[in-house]
């Protein structure tokens, strides 16, 4: 069983920055790929970023490339999402996710996730 708890969301002006954190419980964290997704009202859950178990490789959704950075600290069982140059269209609930074992990380989708956090709201004002 894995529990994921996000924090760090909030209200920020366009152009600003936020850093989200996801604290994980369970012994499988350091061997698991992790990801961030987001969901805006009335829209499907969207892939944001993913990172391999060792942090060596990352992939990003096209809409956040060059602005967001995913990282992890396996000693702290935590994964991060640094979000810079935020835009109003980044407004969404952001979810931390554990990727199902054996899944390829390119073209990741929500069906490749076996555990979700409860989500944290990010609101970007114009």
Short mmCIF file of N, CA and C in Angstrom, two decimals:
data_model
loop_
_atom_site.label_atom_id
_atom_site.label_comp_id
_atom_site.label_asym_id
_atom_site.label_seq_id
_atom_site.Cartn_x
_atom_site.Cartn_y
_atom_site.Cartn_z
N UNK A 1 0.84 -1.19 0.00
CA UNK A 1 0.00 0.00 0.00
C UNK A 1 0.88 1.24 0.00
N UNK A 2 0.53 2.20 -0.81
CA UNK A 2 1.27 3.45 -0.90
C UNK A 2 0.32 4.61 -0.64
N UNK A 3 0.75 5.54 0.18
CA UNK A 3 -0.02 6.77 0.39
C UNK A 3 0.80 7.95 -0.11
N UNK A 4 0.13 8.86 -0.82
CA UNK A 4 0.78 10.03 -1.39
C UNK A 4 0.06 11.27 -0.88
N UNK A 5 0.82 12.22 -0.36
CA UNK A 5 0.23 13.44 0.18
C UNK A 5 0.91 14.64 -0.45
N UNK A 6 0.14 15.41 -1.22
CA UNK A 6 0.67 16.60 -1.88
C UNK A 6 0.57 17.82 -0.97
N UNK A 7 1.45 18.78 -1.22
CA UNK A 7 1.38 20.07 -0.54
C UNK A 7 2.04 21.12 -1.44
N UNK A 8 1.81 22.39 -1.10
CA UNK A 8 2.47 23.46 -1.82
C UNK A 8 1.61 24.21 -2.81
N UNK A 9 0.38 23.79 -3.00
CA UNK A 9 -0.49 24.52 -3.91
C UNK A 9 -0.91 25.85 -3.33
N UNK A 10 -1.56 26.66 -4.16
CA UNK A 10 -2.02 27.96 -3.69
C UNK A 10 -2.36 28.88 -4.84
N UNK A 11 -2.49 30.16 -4.50
CA UNK A 11 -2.83 31.19 -5.48
C UNK A 11 -1.57 31.99 -5.81
N UNK A 12 -1.32 32.18 -7.10
CA UNK A 12 -0.14 32.91 -7.53
C UNK A 12 -0.49 33.73 -8.76
N UNK A 13 0.19 34.82 -8.95
CA UNK A 13 -0.04 35.64 -10.14
C UNK A 13 0.68 35.05 -11.34
N UNK A 14 0.18 35.35 -12.52
CA UNK A 14 0.81 34.91 -13.74
C UNK A 14 2.26 35.36 -13.76
N UNK A 15 3.15 34.46 -14.19
CA UNK A 15 4.57 34.74 -14.20
C UNK A 15 5.28 34.29 -12.93
N UNK A 16 4.52 33.94 -11.92
CA UNK A 16 5.09 33.53 -10.66
C UNK A 16 5.49 32.07 -10.63
N UNK A 17 5.92 31.61 -9.45
CA UNK A 17 6.41 30.24 -9.27
C UNK A 17 5.78 29.59 -8.05
N UNK A 18 5.68 28.28 -8.10
CA UNK A 18 5.28 27.47 -6.96
C UNK A 18 6.08 26.18 -7.01
N UNK A 19 6.28 25.58 -5.84
CA UNK A 19 6.88 24.25 -5.78
C UNK A 19 5.94 23.32 -5.04
N UNK A 20 5.53 22.28 -5.73
CA UNK A 20 4.69 21.26 -5.11
C UNK A 20 5.57 20.14 -4.57
N UNK A 21 5.12 19.57 -3.47
CA UNK A 21 5.80 18.42 -2.87
C UNK A 21 4.82 17.27 -2.75
N UNK A 22 5.34 16.07 -2.81
CA UNK A 22 4.52 14.87 -2.62
C UNK A 22 5.29 13.93 -1.72
N UNK A 23 4.78 13.74 -0.51
CA UNK A 23 5.40 12.83 0.44
C UNK A 23 4.77 11.45 0.30
N UNK A 24 5.61 10.44 0.15
CA UNK A 24 5.12 9.08 -0.06
C UNK A 24 5.44 8.18 1.12
N UNK A 25 4.51 7.32 1.43
CA UNK A 25 4.77 6.28 2.43
C UNK A 25 4.92 4.96 1.70
N UNK A 26 5.54 4.00 2.36
CA UNK A 26 5.70 2.70 1.72
C UNK A 26 7.12 2.47 1.26
N UNK A 27 7.51 1.20 1.22
CA UNK A 27 8.88 0.86 0.92
C UNK A 27 9.18 0.84 -0.58
N UNK A 28 8.16 0.98 -1.41
CA UNK A 28 8.39 0.86 -2.84
C UNK A 28 8.75 2.18 -3.52
N UNK A 29 8.74 3.28 -2.78
CA UNK A 29 8.93 4.58 -3.41
C UNK A 29 10.23 4.65 -4.19
N UNK A 30 11.33 4.23 -3.60
CA UNK A 30 12.63 4.40 -4.23
C UNK A 30 12.82 3.52 -5.46
N UNK A 31 11.93 2.58 -5.68
CA UNK A 31 12.03 1.71 -6.85
C UNK A 31 10.94 2.01 -7.88
N UNK A 32 10.18 3.07 -7.65
CA UNK A 32 9.03 3.37 -8.50
C UNK A 32 9.21 4.67 -9.27
N UNK A 33 8.79 4.65 -10.53
CA UNK A 33 8.66 5.90 -11.26
C UNK A 33 7.49 6.68 -10.68
N UNK A 34 7.62 7.99 -10.67
CA UNK A 34 6.57 8.86 -10.13
C UNK A 34 6.18 9.89 -11.18
N UNK A 35 5.01 10.48 -10.99
CA UNK A 35 4.52 11.42 -11.98
C UNK A 35 3.62 12.47 -11.34
N UNK A 36 3.41 13.54 -12.08
CA UNK A 36 2.42 14.55 -11.74
C UNK A 36 1.43 14.64 -12.90
N UNK A 37 0.16 14.74 -12.52
CA UNK A 37 -0.92 14.99 -13.46
C UNK A 37 -1.68 16.21 -12.96
N UNK A 38 -2.54 16.75 -13.81
CA UNK A 38 -3.40 17.85 -13.38
C UNK A 38 -4.75 17.73 -14.05
N UNK A 39 -5.75 18.32 -13.39
CA UNK A 39 -7.10 18.29 -13.94
C UNK A 39 -7.79 19.61 -13.68
N UNK A 40 -8.16 20.27 -14.76
CA UNK A 40 -8.91 21.51 -14.68
C UNK A 40 -10.41 21.19 -14.74
N UNK A 41 -11.26 22.08 -14.25
CA UNK A 41 -12.71 21.82 -14.27
C UNK A 41 -13.21 21.53 -15.68
N UNK A 42 -13.95 20.46 -15.81
CA UNK A 42 -14.54 20.11 -17.09
C UNK A 42 -13.59 19.48 -18.09
N UNK A 43 -12.36 19.21 -17.65
CA UNK A 43 -11.37 18.63 -18.56
C UNK A 43 -10.88 17.29 -18.04
N UNK A 44 -10.28 16.51 -18.93
CA UNK A 44 -9.71 15.24 -18.52
C UNK A 44 -8.41 15.46 -17.76
N UNK A 45 -8.06 14.44 -16.99
CA UNK A 45 -6.78 14.50 -16.26
C UNK A 45 -5.64 14.45 -17.27
N UNK A 46 -4.70 15.38 -17.11
CA UNK A 46 -3.64 15.59 -18.08
C UNK A 46 -2.28 15.26 -17.50
N UNK A 47 -1.45 14.57 -18.27
CA UNK A 47 -0.08 14.27 -17.86
C UNK A 47 0.74 15.56 -17.81
N UNK A 48 1.53 15.72 -16.75
CA UNK A 48 2.39 16.90 -16.59
C UNK A 48 3.86 16.52 -16.68
N UNK A 49 4.29 15.57 -15.85
CA UNK A 49 5.71 15.21 -15.81
C UNK A 49 5.87 13.86 -15.14
N UNK A 50 6.98 13.17 -15.48
CA UNK A 50 7.29 11.92 -14.83
C UNK A 50 8.80 11.79 -14.66
N UNK A 51 9.20 10.95 -13.72
CA UNK A 51 10.61 10.78 -13.40
C UNK A 51 10.88 9.32 -13.08
N UNK A 52 12.02 8.81 -13.55
CA UNK A 52 12.36 7.42 -13.26
C UNK A 52 12.69 7.22 -11.79
N UNK A 53 12.80 5.97 -11.37
CA UNK A 53 12.99 5.66 -9.96
C UNK A 53 14.26 6.29 -9.39
N UNK A 54 15.28 6.41 -10.26
CA UNK A 54 16.57 6.95 -9.80
C UNK A 54 16.74 8.43 -10.12
N UNK A 55 15.75 9.03 -10.75
CA UNK A 55 15.82 10.46 -11.06
C UNK A 55 16.64 10.80 -12.29
N UNK A 56 17.13 9.82 -13.00
CA UNK A 56 18.03 10.09 -14.13
C UNK A 56 17.29 10.57 -15.38
N UNK A 57 16.05 10.19 -15.53
CA UNK A 57 15.33 10.53 -16.76
C UNK A 57 13.97 11.14 -16.41
N UNK A 58 13.64 12.18 -17.14
CA UNK A 58 12.35 12.85 -16.94
C UNK A 58 11.67 13.08 -18.29
N UNK A 59 10.35 13.15 -18.26
CA UNK A 59 9.56 13.49 -19.44
C UNK A 59 8.50 14.50 -19.02
N UNK A 60 8.13 15.36 -19.97
CA UNK A 60 7.18 16.42 -19.66
C UNK A 60 6.09 16.51 -20.73
N UNK A 61 4.92 16.96 -20.30
CA UNK A 61 3.88 17.28 -21.26
C UNK A 61 4.29 18.51 -22.06
N UNK A 62 3.81 18.59 -23.28
CA UNK A 62 4.21 19.68 -24.16
C UNK A 62 3.89 21.06 -23.58
N UNK A 63 2.79 21.16 -22.85
CA UNK A 63 2.35 22.46 -22.36
C UNK A 63 3.20 23.00 -21.22
N UNK A 64 4.04 22.17 -20.61
CA UNK A 64 4.85 22.62 -19.47
C UNK A 64 6.35 22.54 -19.72
N UNK A 65 6.75 22.01 -20.86
CA UNK A 65 8.18 21.88 -21.17
C UNK A 65 8.87 23.23 -21.08
N UNK A 66 10.03 23.23 -20.42
CA UNK A 66 10.80 24.46 -20.29
C UNK A 66 10.37 25.34 -19.14
N UNK A 67 9.24 25.02 -18.51
CA UNK A 67 8.75 25.84 -17.39
C UNK A 67 8.68 25.05 -16.08
N UNK A 68 8.38 23.76 -16.18
CA UNK A 68 8.25 22.92 -14.99
C UNK A 68 9.42 21.95 -14.90
N UNK A 69 9.79 21.59 -13.66
CA UNK A 69 10.85 20.62 -13.44
C UNK A 69 10.43 19.64 -12.36
N UNK A 70 10.50 18.36 -12.68
CA UNK A 70 10.20 17.32 -11.70
C UNK A 70 11.52 16.80 -11.14
N UNK A 71 11.52 16.51 -9.84
CA UNK A 71 12.71 15.96 -9.20
C UNK A 71 12.25 15.08 -8.04
N UNK A 72 13.20 14.35 -7.46
CA UNK A 72 12.86 13.49 -6.34
C UNK A 72 14.02 13.38 -5.38
N UNK A 73 13.68 13.07 -4.13
CA UNK A 73 14.66 12.81 -3.09
C UNK A 73 14.28 11.48 -2.46
N UNK A 74 14.95 10.43 -2.85
CA UNK A 74 14.56 9.10 -2.36
C UNK A 74 14.85 8.93 -0.88
N UNK A 75 15.81 9.67 -0.35
CA UNK A 75 16.09 9.60 1.08
C UNK A 75 14.93 10.17 1.90
N UNK A 76 14.20 11.10 1.31
CA UNK A 76 13.05 11.72 1.99
C UNK A 76 11.72 11.19 1.49
N UNK A 77 11.75 10.22 0.58
CA UNK A 77 10.50 9.68 0.00
C UNK A 77 9.61 10.80 -0.54
N UNK A 78 10.21 11.72 -1.26
CA UNK A 78 9.47 12.90 -1.72
C UNK A 78 9.78 13.18 -3.18
N UNK A 79 8.74 13.56 -3.90
CA UNK A 79 8.90 14.02 -5.28
C UNK A 79 8.40 15.45 -5.35
N UNK A 80 9.03 16.24 -6.20
CA UNK A 80 8.74 17.66 -6.29
C UNK A 80 8.33 18.06 -7.71
N UNK A 81 7.61 19.17 -7.79
CA UNK A 81 7.33 19.78 -9.08
C UNK A 81 7.55 21.27 -8.94
N UNK A 82 8.64 21.75 -9.51
CA UNK A 82 8.93 23.18 -9.53
C UNK A 82 8.25 23.79 -10.75
N UNK A 83 7.39 24.76 -10.51
CA UNK A 83 6.61 25.37 -11.59
C UNK A 83 6.98 26.84 -11.70
N UNK A 84 7.56 27.21 -12.82
CA UNK A 84 7.95 28.60 -13.08
C UNK A 84 7.15 29.18 -14.24
N UNK A 85 7.18 30.48 -14.36
CA UNK A 85 6.48 31.18 -15.45
C UNK A 85 5.04 30.69 -15.57
N UNK A 86 4.36 30.64 -14.45
CA UNK A 86 3.00 30.11 -14.43
C UNK A 86 2.04 30.97 -15.24
N UNK A 87 1.08 30.30 -15.85
CA UNK A 87 0.07 30.94 -16.69
C UNK A 87 -1.31 30.63 -16.15
N UNK A 88 -2.30 31.45 -16.46
CA UNK A 88 -3.67 31.15 -16.00
C UNK A 88 -4.14 29.77 -16.44
N UNK A 89 -3.71 29.31 -17.59
CA UNK A 89 -4.12 28.00 -18.07
C UNK A 89 -3.48 26.84 -17.31
N UNK A 90 -2.56 27.13 -16.41
CA UNK A 90 -1.99 26.11 -15.53
C UNK A 90 -2.90 25.85 -14.32
N UNK A 91 -3.93 26.65 -14.17
CA UNK A 91 -4.86 26.47 -13.06
C UNK A 91 -5.52 25.10 -13.12
N UNK A 92 -5.39 24.34 -12.04
CA UNK A 92 -5.91 22.97 -11.99
C UNK A 92 -5.66 22.38 -10.61
N UNK A 93 -6.25 21.23 -10.38
CA UNK A 93 -5.84 20.40 -9.24
C UNK A 93 -4.69 19.52 -9.72
N UNK A 94 -3.60 19.54 -8.98
CA UNK A 94 -2.42 18.78 -9.33
C UNK A 94 -2.35 17.52 -8.47
N UNK A 95 -2.12 16.40 -9.12
CA UNK A 95 -2.09 15.11 -8.45
C UNK A 95 -0.72 14.45 -8.59
N UNK A 96 -0.24 13.95 -7.48
CA UNK A 96 0.95 13.11 -7.46
C UNK A 96 0.52 11.68 -7.75
N UNK A 97 1.37 10.93 -8.45
CA UNK A 97 0.98 9.58 -8.84
C UNK A 97 2.17 8.64 -8.84
N UNK A 98 1.91 7.41 -8.45
CA UNK A 98 2.91 6.36 -8.57
C UNK A 98 2.61 5.59 -9.86
N UNK A 99 3.61 5.47 -10.69
CA UNK A 99 3.43 4.80 -11.97
C UNK A 99 3.47 3.28 -11.77
N UNK A 100 2.58 2.60 -12.45
CA UNK A 100 2.53 1.14 -12.38
C UNK A 100 3.85 0.55 -12.85
N UNK A 101 4.31 -0.48 -12.18
CA UNK A 101 5.59 -1.11 -12.52
C UNK A 101 5.57 -1.65 -13.95
N UNK A 102 6.70 -1.47 -14.63
CA UNK A 102 6.84 -2.02 -15.97
C UNK A 102 6.29 -1.16 -17.09
N UNK A 103 5.73 0.00 -16.75
CA UNK A 103 5.13 0.88 -17.76
C UNK A 103 6.20 1.77 -18.39
N UNK A 104 6.15 1.93 -19.70
CA UNK A 104 7.02 2.88 -20.35
C UNK A 104 6.62 4.29 -20.02
N UNK A 105 7.58 5.18 -19.80
CA UNK A 105 7.25 6.51 -19.30
C UNK A 105 6.93 7.51 -20.41
N UNK A 106 7.30 7.21 -21.63
CA UNK A 106 6.91 8.11 -22.71
C UNK A 106 5.43 7.90 -22.99
N UNK A 107 4.71 8.99 -23.26
CA UNK A 107 3.27 8.93 -23.53
C UNK A 107 2.50 8.35 -22.36
N UNK A 108 2.88 8.77 -21.15
CA UNK A 108 2.22 8.27 -19.95
C UNK A 108 0.78 8.79 -19.90
N UNK A 109 -0.13 7.94 -19.43
CA UNK A 109 -1.52 8.37 -19.25
C UNK A 109 -2.00 7.95 -17.88
N UNK A 110 -3.17 8.46 -17.52
CA UNK A 110 -3.71 8.20 -16.18
C UNK A 110 -3.94 6.70 -15.94
N UNK A 111 -4.18 5.95 -16.99
CA UNK A 111 -4.43 4.51 -16.78
C UNK A 111 -3.16 3.75 -16.39
N UNK A 112 -1.99 4.41 -16.50
CA UNK A 112 -0.72 3.78 -16.13
C UNK A 112 -0.38 4.00 -14.65
N UNK A 113 -1.27 4.59 -13.91
CA UNK A 113 -1.05 4.93 -12.50
C UNK A 113 -1.76 3.93 -11.60
N UNK A 114 -1.07 3.50 -10.52
CA UNK A 114 -1.77 2.61 -9.60
C UNK A 114 -2.07 3.25 -8.24
N UNK A 115 -1.45 4.40 -7.94
CA UNK A 115 -1.79 5.13 -6.72
C UNK A 115 -1.81 6.62 -7.02
N UNK A 116 -2.81 7.29 -6.42
CA UNK A 116 -2.98 8.73 -6.56
C UNK A 116 -2.95 9.42 -5.21
N UNK A 117 -2.45 10.66 -5.19
CA UNK A 117 -2.64 11.51 -4.03
C UNK A 117 -4.01 12.15 -4.08
N UNK A 118 -4.30 12.95 -3.07
CA UNK A 118 -5.64 13.57 -2.98
C UNK A 118 -5.74 14.84 -3.81
N UNK A 119 -4.60 15.37 -4.24
CA UNK A 119 -4.58 16.56 -5.09
C UNK A 119 -4.39 17.84 -4.29
N UNK A 120 -3.79 18.83 -4.96
CA UNK A 120 -3.61 20.15 -4.38
C UNK A 120 -3.96 21.19 -5.44
N UNK A 121 -4.71 22.21 -5.03
CA UNK A 121 -5.20 23.20 -5.97
C UNK A 121 -4.12 24.24 -6.28
N UNK A 122 -3.93 24.51 -7.56
CA UNK A 122 -3.06 25.59 -8.01
C UNK A 122 -3.93 26.55 -8.83
N UNK A 123 -3.93 27.80 -8.42
CA UNK A 123 -4.71 28.82 -9.13
C UNK A 123 -3.77 29.94 -9.56
N UNK A 124 -3.78 30.25 -10.84
CA UNK A 124 -2.92 31.30 -11.38
C UNK A 124 -3.81 32.43 -11.88
N UNK A 125 -3.65 33.58 -11.29
CA UNK A 125 -4.47 34.73 -11.67
C UNK A 125 -3.77 35.55 -12.76
N UNK A 126 -4.58 36.17 -13.60
CA UNK A 126 -4.01 36.95 -14.71
C UNK A 126 -3.81 38.40 -14.32
#
